[in-house]
GROMACS .gro file of C-alpha atoms in nm:
model
  206
    1MET     CA    1  -5.034 -13.055  11.238
    2ILE     CA    2  -5.340 -12.939  11.432
    3SER     CA    3  -5.314 -12.607  11.610
    4ILE     CA    4  -5.534 -12.513  11.902
    5ASP     CA    5  -5.532 -12.256  12.180
    6VAL     CA    6  -5.528 -12.390  12.535
    7ASN     CA    7  -5.513 -12.138  12.820
    8GLY     CA    8  -5.356 -11.887  12.583
    9CYS     CA    9  -5.087 -12.138  12.484
   10ALA     CA   10  -5.052 -12.221  12.114
   11VAL     CA   11  -5.055 -12.603  12.109
   12ASP     CA   12  -4.948 -12.782  11.789
   13ILE     CA   13  -5.059 -13.147  11.794
   14LEU     CA   14  -4.862 -13.358  11.552
   15PRO     CA   15  -5.040 -13.692  11.470
   16VAL     CA   16  -4.800 -13.978  11.401
   17VAL     CA   17  -4.831 -14.341  11.300
   18LYS     CA   18  -4.664 -14.561  11.560
   19GLY     CA   19  -4.415 -14.807  11.414
   20LEU     CA   20  -4.364 -14.641  11.073
   21VAL     CA   21  -4.001 -14.537  11.022
   22SER     CA   22  -4.089 -14.264  10.773
   23GLU     CA   23  -4.279 -14.074  11.045
   24SER     CA   24  -3.953 -13.979  11.217
   25GLY     CA   25  -3.876 -13.725  10.948
   26LYS     CA   26  -4.176 -13.504  11.012
   27VAL     CA   27  -4.107 -13.507  11.383
   28LYS     CA   28  -3.747 -13.398  11.338
   29GLU     CA   29  -3.864 -13.120  11.107
   30ALA     CA   30  -4.120 -13.002  11.362
   31VAL     CA   31  -3.878 -12.974  11.655
   32ASN     CA   32  -3.735 -12.623  11.672
   33GLY     CA   33  -3.648 -12.348  11.917
   34THR     CA   34  -3.982 -12.172  11.883
   35TYR     CA   35  -4.144 -12.423  12.121
   36ASP     CA   36  -4.089 -12.391  12.494
   37THR     CA   37  -4.262 -12.723  12.572
   38PHE     CA   38  -4.237 -13.062  12.405
   39ALA     CA   39  -4.475 -13.345  12.500
   40VAL     CA   40  -4.546 -13.698  12.378
   41SER     CA   41  -4.824 -13.951  12.431
   42LEU     CA   42  -4.606 -14.174  12.646
   43GLY     CA   43  -4.575 -14.226  13.021
   44LYS     CA   44  -4.267 -14.119  13.214
   45GLU     CA   45  -4.107 -14.466  13.215
   46ASP     CA   46  -4.164 -14.512  12.844
   47ILE     CA   47  -3.982 -14.185  12.762
   48ILE     CA   48  -3.683 -14.309  12.961
   49ALA     CA   49  -3.698 -14.642  12.783
   50VAL     CA   50  -3.698 -14.472  12.442
   51GLY     CA   51  -3.388 -14.279  12.537
   52LEU     CA   52  -3.219 -14.604  12.640
   53ARG     CA   53  -3.353 -14.810  12.352
   54ASP     CA   54  -3.005 -14.915  12.226
   55GLU     CA   55  -2.920 -15.062  12.566
   56LEU     CA   56  -3.259 -15.220  12.611
   57LYS     CA   57  -3.314 -15.361  12.261
   58ASP     CA   58  -3.244 -15.722  12.368
   59GLU     CA   59  -3.498 -15.696  12.648
   60HIS     CA   60  -3.792 -15.578  12.435
   61GLU     CA   61  -4.039 -15.859  12.354
   62LEU     CA   62  -4.340 -15.797  12.136
   63GLU     CA   63  -4.682 -15.943  12.200
   64ASP     CA   64  -4.841 -16.142  11.913
   65ILE     CA   65  -5.086 -15.860  11.846
   66ASP     CA   66  -4.801 -15.609  11.810
   67ILE     CA   67  -4.619 -15.838  11.568
   68VAL     CA   68  -4.932 -15.860  11.353
   69TYR     CA   69  -4.979 -15.483  11.369
   70LEU     CA   70  -4.626 -15.420  11.243
   71HIS     CA   71  -4.672 -15.684  10.971
   72ARG     CA   72  -4.993 -15.522  10.840
   73LEU     CA   73  -4.847 -15.173  10.873
   74GLY     CA   74  -4.547 -15.284  10.668
   75ILE     CA   75  -4.740 -15.234  10.346
   76PHE     CA   76  -4.674 -14.861  10.394
   77GLY     CA   77  -4.299 -14.888  10.450
   78GLU     CA   78  -4.030 -14.996  10.696
   79THR     CA   79  -4.140 -15.049  11.053
   80ASP     CA   80  -3.954 -15.053  11.385
   81VAL     CA   81  -3.993 -15.046  11.761
   82PRO     CA   82  -4.005 -14.843  11.973
   83ALA     CA   83  -4.214 -14.608  11.762
   84PRO     CA   84  -3.965 -14.419  11.539
   85ALA     CA   85  -4.170 -14.097  11.571
   86PHE     CA   86  -4.132 -14.102  11.948
   87SER     CA   87  -3.762 -14.192  11.924
   88ALA     CA   88  -3.711 -13.899  11.684
   89LEU     CA   89  -3.872 -13.659  11.929
   90VAL     CA   90  -3.657 -13.774  12.222
   91ASP     CA   91  -3.340 -13.756  12.009
   92ALA     CA   92  -3.421 -13.419  11.854
   93CYS     CA   93  -3.506 -13.267  12.193
   94GLY     CA   94  -3.185 -13.410  12.336
   95GLU     CA   95  -2.987 -13.226  12.071
   96ILE     CA   96  -3.132 -12.893  12.181
   97SER     CA   97  -3.128 -12.982  12.552
   98ALA     CA   98  -3.507 -12.973  12.578
   99LYS     CA   99  -3.704 -13.199  12.811
  100VAL     CA  100  -3.980 -13.421  12.673
  101MET     CA  101  -4.287 -13.416  12.898
  102PRO     CA  102  -4.508 -13.726  12.935
  103LEU     CA  103  -4.875 -13.703  12.844
  104ASP     CA  104  -4.988 -14.058  12.911
  105ILE     CA  105  -5.052 -14.245  13.236
  106ASP     CA  106  -4.742 -14.376  13.417
  107GLU     CA  107  -4.678 -14.748  13.433
  108GLU     CA  108  -4.802 -14.837  13.785
  109PRO     CA  109  -5.126 -14.639  13.782
  110TYR     CA  110  -5.196 -14.765  13.428
  111SER     CA  111  -5.154 -15.127  13.541
  112ASN     CA  112  -5.397 -15.062  13.828
  113VAL     CA  113  -5.654 -14.903  13.602
  114TYR     CA  114  -5.613 -15.180  13.345
  115CYS     CA  115  -5.685 -15.449  13.604
  116ASP     CA  116  -5.989 -15.257  13.727
  117MET     CA  117  -6.140 -15.195  13.382
  118ILE     CA  118  -6.057 -15.505  13.176
  119GLY     CA  119  -6.261 -15.813  13.259
  120THR     CA  120  -6.158 -16.180  13.240
  121LEU     CA  121  -6.346 -16.246  12.916
  122GLU     CA  122  -6.177 -15.945  12.754
  123LEU     CA  123  -5.836 -16.074  12.861
  124LEU     CA  124  -5.915 -16.419  12.717
  125ARG     CA  125  -6.023 -16.249  12.395
  126GLU     CA  126  -5.680 -16.089  12.362
  127GLY     CA  127  -5.523 -16.428  12.299
  128ARG     CA  128  -5.740 -16.484  11.991
  129LEU     CA  129  -5.714 -16.129  11.861
  130ALA     CA  130  -5.382 -16.170  11.678
  131ARG     CA  131  -5.519 -16.458  11.468
  132LYS     CA  132  -5.828 -16.257  11.376
  133ALA     CA  133  -5.615 -15.954  11.291
  134MET     CA  134  -5.422 -16.151  11.029
  135LYS     CA  135  -5.739 -16.219  10.835
  136LYS     CA  136  -5.940 -15.903  10.897
  137LYS     CA  137  -5.986 -15.643  10.625
  138PHE     CA  138  -5.872 -15.301  10.744
  139ASP     CA  139  -5.892 -14.965  10.573
  140MET     CA  140  -5.557 -14.960  10.390
  141SER     CA  141  -5.614 -14.637  10.199
  142SER     CA  142  -5.343 -14.462  10.409
  143PRO     CA  143  -5.132 -14.535  10.717
  144GLU     CA  144  -5.360 -14.309  10.924
  145ALA     CA  145  -5.676 -14.484  10.800
  146PHE     CA  146  -5.523 -14.818  10.885
  147VAL     CA  147  -5.427 -14.731  11.240
  148ILE     CA  148  -5.768 -14.582  11.309
  149SER     CA  149  -5.943 -14.891  11.180
  150TRP     CA  150  -5.698 -15.113  11.368
  151ASP     CA  151  -5.769 -14.920  11.687
  152ALA     CA  152  -6.145 -14.970  11.642
  153PHE     CA  153  -6.081 -15.344  11.603
  154VAL     CA  154  -5.863 -15.396  11.912
  155ASN     CA  155  -6.077 -15.172  12.132
  156ASP     CA  156  -6.420 -15.295  12.034
  157THR     CA  157  -6.522 -15.416  12.382
  158LYS     CA  158  -6.660 -15.198  12.659
  159GLY     CA  159  -6.359 -15.227  12.890
  160PHE     CA  160  -6.105 -15.138  12.625
  161ARG     CA  161  -6.317 -14.855  12.491
  162GLU     CA  162  -6.350 -14.708  12.837
  163LEU     CA  163  -5.976 -14.747  12.899
  164THR     CA  164  -5.902 -14.570  12.574
  165ARG     CA  165  -6.134 -14.281  12.663
  166LEU     CA  166  -5.970 -14.255  13.001
  167ARG     CA  167  -5.628 -14.226  12.840
  168GLU     CA  168  -5.754 -13.953  12.606
  169LYS     CA  169  -5.903 -13.756  12.895
  170TYR     CA  170  -5.583 -13.795  13.091
  171MET     CA  171  -5.366 -13.676  12.802
  172ALA     CA  172  -5.595 -13.383  12.730
  173ASN     CA  173  -5.574 -13.275  13.092
  174ARG     CA  174  -5.196 -13.310  13.086
  175ILE     CA  175  -5.182 -13.079  12.783
  176ARG     CA  176  -5.407 -12.833  12.970
  177MET     CA  177  -5.181 -12.844  13.280
  178LEU     CA  178  -4.861 -12.803  13.078
  179SER     CA  179  -5.010 -12.514  12.882
  180LYS     CA  180  -5.039 -12.302  13.197
  181ASP     CA  181  -4.661 -12.257  13.204
  182SER     CA  182  -4.607 -12.254  12.829
  183LYS     CA  183  -4.654 -12.015  12.539
  184ARG     CA  184  -4.601 -12.264  12.254
  185MET     CA  185  -4.617 -12.640  12.280
  186LEU     CA  186  -4.552 -12.931  12.043
  187ALA     CA  187  -4.742 -13.248  12.134
  188VAL     CA  188  -4.656 -13.565  11.938
  189VAL     CA  189  -4.950 -13.804  11.962
  190GLU     CA  190  -5.044 -14.131  11.790
  191ALA     CA  191  -5.294 -14.056  11.513
  192GLU     CA  192  -5.571 -14.270  11.657
  193ARG     CA  193  -5.582 -14.072  11.983
  194VAL     CA  194  -5.582 -13.720  11.838
  195GLU     CA  195  -5.955 -13.682  11.771
  196GLY     CA  196  -6.050 -13.793  12.122
  197ILE     CA  197  -5.795 -13.563  12.287
  198ILE     CA  198  -5.905 -13.262  12.086
  199SER     CA  199  -6.269 -13.338  12.171
  200VAL     CA  200  -6.187 -13.338  12.544
  201LEU     CA  201  -5.982 -13.019  12.510
  202GLY     CA  202  -6.279 -12.856  12.336
  203ASP     CA  203  -6.503 -12.944  12.632
  204ILE     CA  204  -6.242 -12.809  12.877
  205ASN     CA  205  -6.206 -12.482  12.683
  206GLY     CA  206  -6.581 -12.453  12.639
   0.00000   0.00000   0.00000
């Protein structure tokens, strides 16, 4: 847990490893009545889909790169989709009748930005990425180290790096906006995005 002050709001950022079932425990433990705002690094539509995951499970198809990610992540324990940490947050907040606020870009604007920022060559590269990922040596010293090294691998071209930075700036600004009407916030964020978000928040606060 990383605690920072944003606009006088005490923001606790909880880094999680997407896909790892064991991460759900620390999220459930973190959710309590002392927070007046709960947020997650998902868009609005994704939060709804997580809440309806049992009904939608037959409609969820993984890309090859996601299958490889879960396979490599499996060395650290059981994996599942959607991300168990995010599912745990939605479920735990539902039990206390608390709303989960989106931090990430919504589906339609994200698709538009993706098309603007990702070039044809980068799209063609995506098809080969899964095969490369099966053979590549990642930092397997911890789940967090793995996802950070994985993130560097899949986002190593200019377009994807810029898209990632855009997401981090957007999420940092969402935290800032939500903090204006909050005294204590819990933000559950994938581990690989935390450093970038905190960096942006530091610039905003500075």
